[in-house]
PDB file of N, CA and C in Angstrom:
ATOM      1  N   MET A   1       0.843  -1.173   0.000  1.00  0.00           N
ATOM      2  CA  MET A   1       0.000   0.000   0.000  1.00  0.00           C
ATOM      3  C   MET A   1       0.894   1.245   0.000  1.00  0.00           C
ATOM      4  N   ILE A   2       0.580   2.192  -0.816  1.00  0.00           N
ATOM      5  CA  ILE A   2       1.321   3.444  -0.874  1.00  0.00           C
ATOM      6  C   ILE A   2       0.487   4.525  -0.211  1.00  0.00           C
ATOM      7  N   SER A   3       1.112   5.256   0.687  1.00  0.00           N
ATOM      8  CA  SER A   3       0.412   6.328   1.382  1.00  0.00           C
ATOM      9  C   SER A   3       0.855   7.663   0.806  1.00  0.00           C
ATOM     10  N   ILE A   4      -0.090   8.577   0.635  1.00  0.00           N
ATOM     11  CA  ILE A   4       0.260   9.909   0.144  1.00  0.00           C
ATOM     12  C   ILE A   4       0.696  10.818   1.287  1.00  0.00           C
ATOM     13  N   PHE A   5       0.567  10.320   2.532  1.00  0.00           N
ATOM     14  CA  PHE A   5       0.949  11.120   3.690  1.00  0.00           C
ATOM     15  C   PHE A   5       2.353  10.762   4.129  1.00  0.00           C
ATOM     16  N   PRO A   6       3.129  11.745   4.604  1.00  0.00           N
ATOM     17  CA  PRO A   6       4.455  11.438   5.124  1.00  0.00           C
ATOM     18  C   PRO A   6       4.338  10.507   6.333  1.00  0.00           C
ATOM     19  N   VAL A   7       5.386   9.800   6.609  1.00  0.00           N
ATOM     20  CA  VAL A   7       5.395   8.869   7.732  1.00  0.00           C
ATOM     21  C   VAL A   7       5.300   9.658   9.039  1.00  0.00           C
ATOM     22  N   MET A   8       4.416   9.192   9.908  1.00  0.00           N
ATOM     23  CA  MET A   8       4.300   9.803  11.238  1.00  0.00           C
ATOM     24  C   MET A   8       5.006   8.892  12.217  1.00  0.00           C
ATOM     25  N   THR A   9       5.724   9.458  13.159  1.00  0.00           N
ATOM     26  CA  THR A   9       6.482   8.654  14.104  1.00  0.00           C
ATOM     27  C   THR A   9       5.646   8.202  15.285  1.00  0.00           C
ATOM     28  N   ARG A  10       4.462   8.774  15.463  1.00  0.00           N
ATOM     29  CA  ARG A  10       3.594   8.392  16.569  1.00  0.00           C
ATOM     30  C   ARG A  10       2.152   8.675  16.190  1.00  0.00           C
ATOM     31  N   ILE A  11       1.241   8.062  16.935  1.00  0.00           N
ATOM     32  CA  ILE A  11      -0.176   8.333  16.719  1.00  0.00           C
ATOM     33  C   ILE A  11      -0.469   9.718  17.270  1.00  0.00           C
ATOM     34  N   ARG A  12      -1.154  10.526  16.496  1.00  0.00           N
ATOM     35  CA  ARG A  12      -1.482  11.888  16.918  1.00  0.00           C
ATOM     36  C   ARG A  12      -2.951  11.969  17.238  1.00  0.00           C
ATOM     37  N   THR A  13      -3.277  12.714  18.271  1.00  0.00           N
ATOM     38  CA  THR A  13      -4.667  12.990  18.596  1.00  0.00           C
ATOM     39  C   THR A  13      -5.043  14.293  17.923  1.00  0.00           C
ATOM     40  N   ILE A  14      -6.162  14.299  17.235  1.00  0.00           N
ATOM     41  CA  ILE A  14      -6.612  15.494  16.540  1.00  0.00           C
ATOM     42  C   ILE A  14      -7.406  16.353  17.500  1.00  0.00           C
ATOM     43  N   SER A  15      -7.074  17.598  17.564  1.00  0.00           N
ATOM     44  CA  SER A  15      -7.824  18.555  18.376  1.00  0.00           C
ATOM     45  C   SER A  15      -8.076  19.787  17.523  1.00  0.00           C
ATOM     46  N   THR A  16      -9.330  20.154  17.362  1.00  0.00           N
ATOM     47  CA  THR A  16      -9.624  21.314  16.520  1.00  0.00           C
ATOM     48  C   THR A  16      -9.099  22.596  17.145  1.00  0.00           C
ATOM     49  N   ASP A  17      -8.790  22.588  18.439  1.00  0.00           N
ATOM     50  CA  ASP A  17      -8.217  23.781  19.079  1.00  0.00           C
ATOM     51  C   ASP A  17      -6.766  23.995  18.680  1.00  0.00           C
ATOM     52  N   GLU A  18      -6.115  22.957  18.169  1.00  0.00           N
ATOM     53  CA  GLU A  18      -4.704  23.048  17.818  1.00  0.00           C
ATOM     54  C   GLU A  18      -4.476  23.221  16.315  1.00  0.00           C
ATOM     55  N   ILE A  19      -5.515  23.158  15.541  1.00  0.00           N
ATOM     56  CA  ILE A  19      -5.366  23.202  14.086  1.00  0.00           C
ATOM     57  C   ILE A  19      -5.893  24.527  13.552  1.00  0.00           C
ATOM     58  N   LEU A  20      -5.085  25.196  12.771  1.00  0.00           N
ATOM     59  CA  LEU A  20      -5.529  26.401  12.085  1.00  0.00           C
ATOM     60  C   LEU A  20      -6.103  25.970  10.746  1.00  0.00           C
ATOM     61  N   VAL A  21      -7.399  26.102  10.584  1.00  0.00           N
ATOM     62  CA  VAL A  21      -8.044  25.668   9.348  1.00  0.00           C
ATOM     63  C   VAL A  21      -7.927  26.773   8.317  1.00  0.00           C
ATOM     64  N   GLU A  22      -7.311  26.454   7.199  1.00  0.00           N
ATOM     65  CA  GLU A  22      -7.124  27.422   6.121  1.00  0.00           C
ATOM     66  C   GLU A  22      -8.041  27.036   4.969  1.00  0.00           C
ATOM     67  N   TYR A  23      -9.273  27.428   5.066  1.00  0.00           N
ATOM     68  CA  TYR A  23     -10.240  27.132   4.013  1.00  0.00           C
ATOM     69  C   TYR A  23      -9.971  28.067   2.845  1.00  0.00           C
ATOM     70  N   THR A  24      -9.899  27.528   1.651  1.00  0.00           N
ATOM     71  CA  THR A  24      -9.506  28.344   0.508  1.00  0.00           C
ATOM     72  C   THR A  24     -10.679  28.892  -0.293  1.00  0.00           C
ATOM     73  N   GLY A  25     -11.919  28.636   0.135  1.00  0.00           N
ATOM     74  CA  GLY A  25     -13.083  29.180  -0.552  1.00  0.00           C
ATOM     75  C   GLY A  25     -13.567  30.445   0.134  1.00  0.00           C
ATOM     76  N   SER A  26     -14.711  30.914  -0.295  1.00  0.00           N
ATOM     77  CA  SER A  26     -15.294  32.097   0.338  1.00  0.00           C
ATOM     78  C   SER A  26     -15.976  31.695   1.639  1.00  0.00           C
ATOM     79  N   ILE A  27     -16.121  32.644   2.540  1.00  0.00           N
ATOM     80  CA  ILE A  27     -16.811  32.348   3.802  1.00  0.00           C
ATOM     81  C   ILE A  27     -18.276  32.002   3.524  1.00  0.00           C
ATOM     82  N   TYR A  28     -18.829  32.561   2.467  1.00  0.00           N
ATOM     83  CA  TYR A  28     -20.195  32.229   2.050  1.00  0.00           C
ATOM     84  C   TYR A  28     -20.302  30.726   1.762  1.00  0.00           C
ATOM     85  N   ASP A  29     -19.356  30.201   0.961  1.00  0.00           N
ATOM     86  CA  ASP A  29     -19.358  28.772   0.642  1.00  0.00           C
ATOM     87  C   ASP A  29     -19.153  27.925   1.896  1.00  0.00           C
ATOM     88  N   LEU A  30     -18.215  28.357   2.737  1.00  0.00           N
ATOM     89  CA  LEU A  30     -17.919  27.620   3.956  1.00  0.00           C
ATOM     90  C   LEU A  30     -19.147  27.518   4.855  1.00  0.00           C
ATOM     91  N   VAL A  31     -19.779  28.653   5.140  1.00  0.00           N
ATOM     92  CA  VAL A  31     -20.942  28.671   6.032  1.00  0.00           C
ATOM     93  C   VAL A  31     -22.106  27.906   5.401  1.00  0.00           C
ATOM     94  N   SER A  32     -22.312  28.068   4.111  1.00  0.00           N
ATOM     95  CA  SER A  32     -23.396  27.351   3.435  1.00  0.00           C
ATOM     96  C   SER A  32     -23.212  25.842   3.530  1.00  0.00           C
ATOM     97  N   LYS A  33     -22.000  25.364   3.261  1.00  0.00           N
ATOM     98  CA  LYS A  33     -21.733  23.927   3.286  1.00  0.00           C
ATOM     99  C   LYS A  33     -21.777  23.381   4.711  1.00  0.00           C
ATOM    100  N   LEU A  34     -21.199  24.115   5.676  1.00  0.00           N
ATOM    101  CA  LEU A  34     -21.255  23.665   7.072  1.00  0.00           C
ATOM    102  C   LEU A  34     -22.700  23.624   7.559  1.00  0.00           C
ATOM    103  N   GLY A  35     -23.480  24.622   7.174  1.00  0.00           N
ATOM    104  CA  GLY A  35     -24.886  24.657   7.546  1.00  0.00           C
ATOM    105  C   GLY A  35     -25.649  23.484   6.963  1.00  0.00           C
ATOM    106  N   TYR A  36     -25.322  23.127   5.732  1.00  0.00           N
ATOM    107  CA  TYR A  36     -25.967  21.976   5.103  1.00  0.00           C
ATOM    108  C   TYR A  36     -25.630  20.692   5.859  1.00  0.00           C
ATOM    109  N   LEU A  37     -24.360  20.538   6.232  1.00  0.00           N
ATOM    110  CA  LEU A  37     -23.958  19.361   7.006  1.00  0.00           C
ATOM    111  C   LEU A  37     -24.690  19.310   8.347  1.00  0.00           C
ATOM    112  N   ASP A  38     -24.869  20.455   8.952  1.00  0.00           N
ATOM    113  CA  ASP A  38     -25.511  20.529  10.265  1.00  0.00           C
ATOM    114  C   ASP A  38     -27.016  20.265  10.180  1.00  0.00           C
ATOM    115  N   ARG A  39     -27.685  20.907   9.230  1.00  0.00           N
ATOM    116  CA  ARG A  39     -29.150  20.867   9.172  1.00  0.00           C
ATOM    117  C   ARG A  39     -29.716  19.886   8.158  1.00  0.00           C
ATOM    118  N   GLY A  40     -28.937  19.599   7.114  1.00  0.00           N
ATOM    119  CA  GLY A  40     -29.439  18.724   6.055  1.00  0.00           C
ATOM    120  C   GLY A  40     -30.116  19.490   4.935  1.00  0.00           C
ATOM    121  N   TYR A  41     -30.096  20.789   5.009  1.00  0.00           N
ATOM    122  CA  TYR A  41     -30.644  21.638   3.934  1.00  0.00           C
ATOM    123  C   TYR A  41     -29.886  22.968   3.948  1.00  0.00           C
ATOM    124  N   TYR A  42     -29.967  23.687   2.828  1.00  0.00           N
ATOM    125  CA  TYR A  42     -29.293  24.979   2.722  1.00  0.00           C
ATOM    126  C   TYR A  42     -30.167  26.066   3.315  1.00  0.00           C
ATOM    127  N   LYS A  43     -29.618  26.803   4.263  1.00  0.00           N
ATOM    128  CA  LYS A  43     -30.330  27.917   4.885  1.00  0.00           C
ATOM    129  C   LYS A  43     -30.299  29.107   3.931  1.00  0.00           C
ATOM    130  N   ASN A  44     -31.266  29.966   4.046  1.00  0.00           N
ATOM    131  CA  ASN A  44     -31.350  31.141   3.200  1.00  0.00           C
ATOM    132  C   ASN A  44     -30.499  32.267   3.793  1.00  0.00           C
ATOM    133  N   TYR A  45     -29.178  32.214   3.565  1.00  0.00           N
ATOM    134  CA  TYR A  45     -28.259  33.260   4.028  1.00  0.00           C
ATOM    135  C   TYR A  45     -28.305  34.447   3.071  1.00  0.00           C
ATOM    136  N   PRO A  46     -27.738  35.594   3.484  1.00  0.00           N
ATOM    137  CA  PRO A  46     -27.653  36.728   2.560  1.00  0.00           C
ATOM    138  C   PRO A  46     -26.853  36.352   1.304  1.00  0.00           C
ATOM    139  N   ALA A  47     -27.068  37.084   0.233  1.00  0.00           N
ATOM    140  CA  ALA A  47     -26.348  36.833  -1.024  1.00  0.00           C
ATOM    141  C   ALA A  47     -24.843  36.914  -0.789  1.00  0.00           C
ATOM    142  N   GLU A  48     -24.079  36.212  -1.618  1.00  0.00           N
ATOM    143  CA  GLU A  48     -22.631  36.143  -1.441  1.00  0.00           C
ATOM    144  C   GLU A  48     -21.953  37.512  -1.469  1.00  0.00           C
ATOM    145  N   ASP A  49     -22.504  38.463  -2.224  1.00  0.00           N
ATOM    146  CA  ASP A  49     -21.888  39.795  -2.305  1.00  0.00           C
ATOM    147  C   ASP A  49     -22.420  40.751  -1.235  1.00  0.00           C
ATOM    148  N   ASP A  50     -23.248  40.261  -0.322  1.00  0.00           N
ATOM    149  CA  ASP A  50     -23.781  41.092   0.765  1.00  0.00           C
ATOM    150  C   ASP A  50     -22.660  41.441   1.747  1.00  0.00           C
ATOM    151  N   LEU A  51     -22.687  42.650   2.271  1.00  0.00           N
ATOM    152  CA  LEU A  51     -21.655  43.096   3.210  1.00  0.00           C
ATOM    153  C   LEU A  51     -21.683  42.323   4.526  1.00  0.00           C
ATOM    154  N   TRP A  52     -22.773  41.611   4.803  1.00  0.00           N
ATOM    155  CA  TRP A  52     -22.842  40.817   6.031  1.00  0.00           C
ATOM    156  C   TRP A  52     -21.684  39.836   6.121  1.00  0.00           C
ATOM    157  N   TRP A  53     -21.228  39.325   4.976  1.00  0.00           N
ATOM    158  CA  TRP A  53     -20.144  38.340   4.959  1.00  0.00           C
ATOM    159  C   TRP A  53     -18.806  38.926   5.384  1.00  0.00           C
ATOM    160  N   ASP A  54     -18.711  40.254   5.448  1.00  0.00           N
ATOM    161  CA  ASP A  54     -17.484  40.908   5.908  1.00  0.00           C
ATOM    162  C   ASP A  54     -17.538  41.248   7.395  1.00  0.00           C
ATOM    163  N   THR A  55     -18.577  40.832   8.078  1.00  0.00           N
ATOM    164  CA  THR A  55     -18.739  41.170   9.489  1.00  0.00           C
ATOM    165  C   THR A  55     -18.289  40.018  10.387  1.00  0.00           C
ATOM    166  N   THR A  56     -18.135  40.324  11.658  1.00  0.00           N
ATOM    167  CA  THR A  56     -17.800  39.276  12.622  1.00  0.00           C
ATOM    168  C   THR A  56     -18.965  38.310  12.796  1.00  0.00           C
ATOM    169  N   ALA A  57     -20.175  38.737  12.496  1.00  0.00           N
ATOM    170  CA  ALA A  57     -21.336  37.854  12.614  1.00  0.00           C
ATOM    171  C   ALA A  57     -21.199  36.647  11.679  1.00  0.00           C
ATOM    172  N   ALA A  58     -20.686  36.858  10.479  1.00  0.00           N
ATOM    173  CA  ALA A  58     -20.487  35.756   9.533  1.00  0.00           C
ATOM    174  C   ALA A  58     -19.418  34.800  10.058  1.00  0.00           C
ATOM    175  N   PHE A  59     -18.327  35.356  10.581  1.00  0.00           N
ATOM    176  CA  PHE A  59     -17.278  34.523  11.156  1.00  0.00           C
ATOM    177  C   PHE A  59     -17.820  33.749  12.361  1.00  0.00           C
ATOM    178  N   ASP A  60     -18.576  34.426  13.205  1.00  0.00           N
ATOM    179  CA  ASP A  60     -19.170  33.766  14.379  1.00  0.00           C
ATOM    180  C   ASP A  60     -20.096  32.631  13.968  1.00  0.00           C
ATOM    181  N   GLU A  61     -20.830  32.814  12.884  1.00  0.00           N
ATOM    182  CA  GLU A  61     -21.715  31.765  12.373  1.00  0.00           C
ATOM    183  C   GLU A  61     -20.893  30.544  11.950  1.00  0.00           C
ATOM    184  N   SER A  62     -19.759  30.776  11.281  1.00  0.00           N
ATOM    185  CA  SER A  62     -18.917  29.651  10.862  1.00  0.00           C
ATOM    186  C   SER A  62     -18.383  28.906  12.087  1.00  0.00           C
ATOM    187  N   GLN A  63     -17.973  29.635  13.111  1.00  0.00           N
ATOM    188  CA  GLN A  63     -17.462  29.007  14.330  1.00  0.00           C
ATOM    189  C   GLN A  63     -18.554  28.233  15.067  1.00  0.00           C
ATOM    190  N   ARG A  64     -19.752  28.785  15.090  1.00  0.00           N
ATOM    191  CA  ARG A  64     -20.880  28.119  15.742  1.00  0.00           C
ATOM    192  C   ARG A  64     -21.191  26.793  15.040  1.00  0.00           C
ATOM    193  N   LEU A  65     -21.155  26.822  13.720  1.00  0.00           N
ATOM    194  CA  LEU A  65     -21.439  25.607  12.953  1.00  0.00           C
ATOM    195  C   LEU A  65     -20.361  24.544  13.158  1.00  0.00           C
ATOM    196  N   VAL A  66     -19.093  24.949  13.188  1.00  0.00           N
ATOM    197  CA  VAL A  66     -18.011  23.991  13.435  1.00  0.00           C
ATOM    198  C   VAL A  66     -18.188  23.371  14.818  1.00  0.00           C
ATOM    199  N   LYS A  67     -18.550  24.191  15.794  1.00  0.00           N
ATOM    200  CA  LYS A  67     -18.759  23.676  17.150  1.00  0.00           C
ATOM    201  C   LYS A  67     -19.924  22.680  17.177  1.00  0.00           C
ATOM    202  N   ARG A  68     -21.024  23.027  16.510  1.00  0.00           N
ATOM    203  CA  ARG A  68     -22.186  22.117  16.483  1.00  0.00           C
ATOM    204  C   ARG A  68     -21.838  20.795  15.801  1.00  0.00           C
ATOM    205  N   LEU A  69     -21.083  20.856  14.702  1.00  0.00           N
ATOM    206  CA  LEU A  69     -20.691  19.633  14.011  1.00  0.00           C
ATOM    207  C   LEU A  69     -19.730  18.806  14.871  1.00  0.00           C
ATOM    208  N   SER A  70     -18.881  19.473  15.634  1.00  0.00           N
ATOM    209  CA  SER A  70     -17.982  18.763  16.551  1.00  0.00           C
ATOM    210  C   SER A  70     -18.775  18.033  17.624  1.00  0.00           C
ATOM    211  N   GLU A  71     -19.826  18.687  18.115  1.00  0.00           N
ATOM    212  CA  GLU A  71     -20.669  18.078  19.145  1.00  0.00           C
ATOM    213  C   GLU A  71     -21.431  16.873  18.604  1.00  0.00           C
ATOM    214  N   LYS A  72     -21.698  16.849  17.301  1.00  0.00           N
ATOM    215  CA  LYS A  72     -22.436  15.747  16.672  1.00  0.00           C
ATOM    216  C   LYS A  72     -21.531  14.612  16.202  1.00  0.00           C
ATOM    217  N   ALA A  73     -20.233  14.761  16.396  1.00  0.00           N
ATOM    218  CA  ALA A  73     -19.290  13.748  15.910  1.00  0.00           C
ATOM    219  C   ALA A  73     -19.572  12.388  16.536  1.00  0.00           C
ATOM    220  N   PRO A  74     -19.510  11.335  15.730  1.00  0.00           N
ATOM    221  CA  PRO A  74     -19.688   9.994  16.289  1.00  0.00           C
ATOM    222  C   PRO A  74     -18.575   9.694  17.291  1.00  0.00           C
ATOM    223  N   SER A  75     -18.824   8.736  18.156  1.00  0.00           N
ATOM    224  CA  SER A  75     -17.831   8.331  19.142  1.00  0.00           C
ATOM    225  C   SER A  75     -16.521   7.942  18.446  1.00  0.00           C
ATOM    226  N   GLY A  76     -15.417   8.458  18.940  1.00  0.00           N
ATOM    227  CA  GLY A  76     -14.115   8.157  18.357  1.00  0.00           C
ATOM    228  C   GLY A  76     -13.705   9.075  17.227  1.00  0.00           C
ATOM    229  N   TYR A  77     -14.556  10.058  16.905  1.00  0.00           N
ATOM    230  CA  TYR A  77     -14.274  10.998  15.813  1.00  0.00           C
ATOM    231  C   TYR A  77     -14.395  12.438  16.304  1.00  0.00           C
ATOM    232  N   THR A  78     -13.804  13.326  15.539  1.00  0.00           N
ATOM    233  CA  THR A  78     -13.933  14.745  15.798  1.00  0.00           C
ATOM    234  C   THR A  78     -14.144  15.457  14.461  1.00  0.00           C
ATOM    235  N   PHE A  79     -14.749  16.625  14.497  1.00  0.00           N
ATOM    236  CA  PHE A  79     -14.940  17.395  13.267  1.00  0.00           C
ATOM    237  C   PHE A  79     -13.923  18.520  13.238  1.00  0.00           C
ATOM    238  N   GLY A  80     -13.326  18.737  12.099  1.00  0.00           N
ATOM    239  CA  GLY A  80     -12.364  19.831  11.946  1.00  0.00           C
ATOM    240  C   GLY A  80     -11.499  19.597  10.732  1.00  0.00           C
ATOM    241  N   GLY A  81     -10.365  20.279  10.717  1.00  0.00           N
ATOM    242  CA  GLY A  81      -9.424  20.133   9.624  1.00  0.00           C
ATOM    243  C   GLY A  81      -8.573  18.888   9.792  1.00  0.00           C
ATOM    244  N   HIS A  82      -8.230  18.259   8.679  1.00  0.00           N
ATOM    245  CA  HIS A  82      -7.350  17.099   8.717  1.00  0.00           C
ATOM    246  C   HIS A  82      -5.996  17.517   9.264  1.00  0.00           C
ATOM    247  N   ILE A  83      -5.368  16.633  10.023  1.00  0.00           N
ATOM    248  CA  ILE A  83      -4.116  16.985  10.694  1.00  0.00           C
ATOM    249  C   ILE A  83      -3.004  17.379   9.724  1.00  0.00           C
ATOM    250  N   GLN A  84      -3.011  16.822   8.519  1.00  0.00           N
ATOM    251  CA  GLN A  84      -1.969  17.139   7.547  1.00  0.00           C
ATOM    252  C   GLN A  84      -2.468  18.011   6.399  1.00  0.00           C
ATOM    253  N   GLN A  85      -3.755  18.141   6.262  1.00  0.00           N
ATOM    254  CA  GLN A  85      -4.340  19.005   5.238  1.00  0.00           C
ATOM    255  C   GLN A  85      -5.483  19.780   5.877  1.00  0.00           C
ATOM    256  N   PRO A  86      -5.155  20.807   6.672  1.00  0.00           N
ATOM    257  CA  PRO A  86      -6.188  21.489   7.458  1.00  0.00           C
ATOM    258  C   PRO A  86      -7.276  22.172   6.641  1.00  0.00           C
ATOM    259  N   GLN A  87      -7.073  22.373   5.342  1.00  0.00           N
ATOM    260  CA  GLN A  87      -8.128  22.957   4.518  1.00  0.00           C
ATOM    261  C   GLN A  87      -9.219  21.937   4.211  1.00  0.00           C
ATOM    262  N   CYS A  88      -8.969  20.666   4.518  1.00  0.00           N
ATOM    263  CA  CYS A  88      -9.957  19.599   4.320  1.00  0.00           C
ATOM    264  C   CYS A  88     -10.738  19.400   5.612  1.00  0.00           C
ATOM    265  N   LEU A  89     -11.945  19.929   5.648  1.00  0.00           N
ATOM    266  CA  LEU A  89     -12.787  19.795   6.832  1.00  0.00           C
ATOM    267  C   LEU A  89     -13.605  18.523   6.750  1.00  0.00           C
ATOM    268  N   GLY A  90     -13.797  17.874   7.884  1.00  0.00           N
ATOM    269  CA  GLY A  90     -14.613  16.672   7.909  1.00  0.00           C
ATOM    270  C   GLY A  90     -14.539  15.985   9.249  1.00  0.00           C
ATOM    271  N   TYR A  91     -15.120  14.802   9.331  1.00  0.00           N
ATOM    272  CA  TYR A  91     -15.039  13.982  10.530  1.00  0.00           C
ATOM    273  C   TYR A  91     -13.819  13.082  10.396  1.00  0.00           C
ATOM    274  N   TRP A  92     -12.954  13.121  11.396  1.00  0.00           N
ATOM    275  CA  TRP A  92     -11.714  12.357  11.367  1.00  0.00           C
ATOM    276  C   TRP A  92     -11.604  11.520  12.635  1.00  0.00           C
ATOM    277  N   PRO A  93     -10.990  10.338  12.531  1.00  0.00           N
ATOM    278  CA  PRO A  93     -10.776   9.530  13.731  1.00  0.00           C
ATOM    279  C   PRO A  93      -9.934  10.318  14.747  1.00  0.00           C
ATOM    280  N   ASN A  94     -10.192  10.105  16.026  1.00  0.00           N
ATOM    281  CA  ASN A  94      -9.414  10.804  17.049  1.00  0.00           C
ATOM    282  C   ASN A  94      -7.940  10.465  16.958  1.00  0.00           C
ATOM    283  N   LYS A  95      -7.639   9.255  16.539  1.00  0.00           N
ATOM    284  CA  LYS A  95      -6.234   8.847  16.375  1.00  0.00           C
ATOM    285  C   LYS A  95      -6.068   8.375  14.941  1.00  0.00           C
ATOM    286  N   LEU A  96      -5.104   8.972  14.268  1.00  0.00           N
ATOM    287  CA  LEU A  96      -4.835   8.597  12.877  1.00  0.00           C
ATOM    288  C   LEU A  96      -3.564   7.772  12.823  1.00  0.00           C
ATOM    289  N   LYS A  97      -3.607   6.668  12.103  1.00  0.00           N
ATOM    290  CA  LYS A  97      -2.414   5.884  11.830  1.00  0.00           C
ATOM    291  C   LYS A  97      -2.115   6.057  10.355  1.00  0.00           C
ATOM    292  N   VAL A  98      -0.870   6.316  10.034  1.00  0.00           N
ATOM    293  CA  VAL A  98      -0.477   6.456   8.635  1.00  0.00           C
ATOM    294  C   VAL A  98       0.453   5.317   8.299  1.00  0.00           C
ATOM    295  N   SER A  99       0.098   4.571   7.289  1.00  0.00           N
ATOM    296  CA  SER A  99       0.904   3.422   6.869  1.00  0.00           C
ATOM    297  C   SER A  99       1.929   3.882   5.851  1.00  0.00           C
ATOM    298  N   ASN A 100       3.138   3.340   5.960  1.00  0.00           N
ATOM    299  CA  ASN A 100       4.174   3.672   4.971  1.00  0.00           C
ATOM    300  C   ASN A 100       4.543   2.460   4.139  1.00  0.00           C
ATOM    301  N   LYS A 101       3.634   1.486   4.067  1.00  0.00           N
ATOM    302  CA  LYS A 101       3.896   0.263   3.284  1.00  0.00           C
ATOM    303  C   LYS A 101       3.623   0.502   1.827  1.00  0.00           C
TER     304      LYS A 101
END
């Protein structure tokens, strides 16, 4: 098996408090997609070019959604950025093993 991840010398515990998530899309896309994951439908947010997206309220909404998704994580998983690719948000095992075979 070939792994695309560099070899890790130990099992790492993922903590969303320790990972800086660098999402490369717009905050509109981020909040819309996180909201969909949380609710199962797209909420009617302001238009993407609305000035609301430049406010702290939009950022707070993204943080609230990440927190809610973290709270909904199945046992043994956490929601956040991948430990080696923090722009990839999702549910990840609390302990990741990387094979170098």
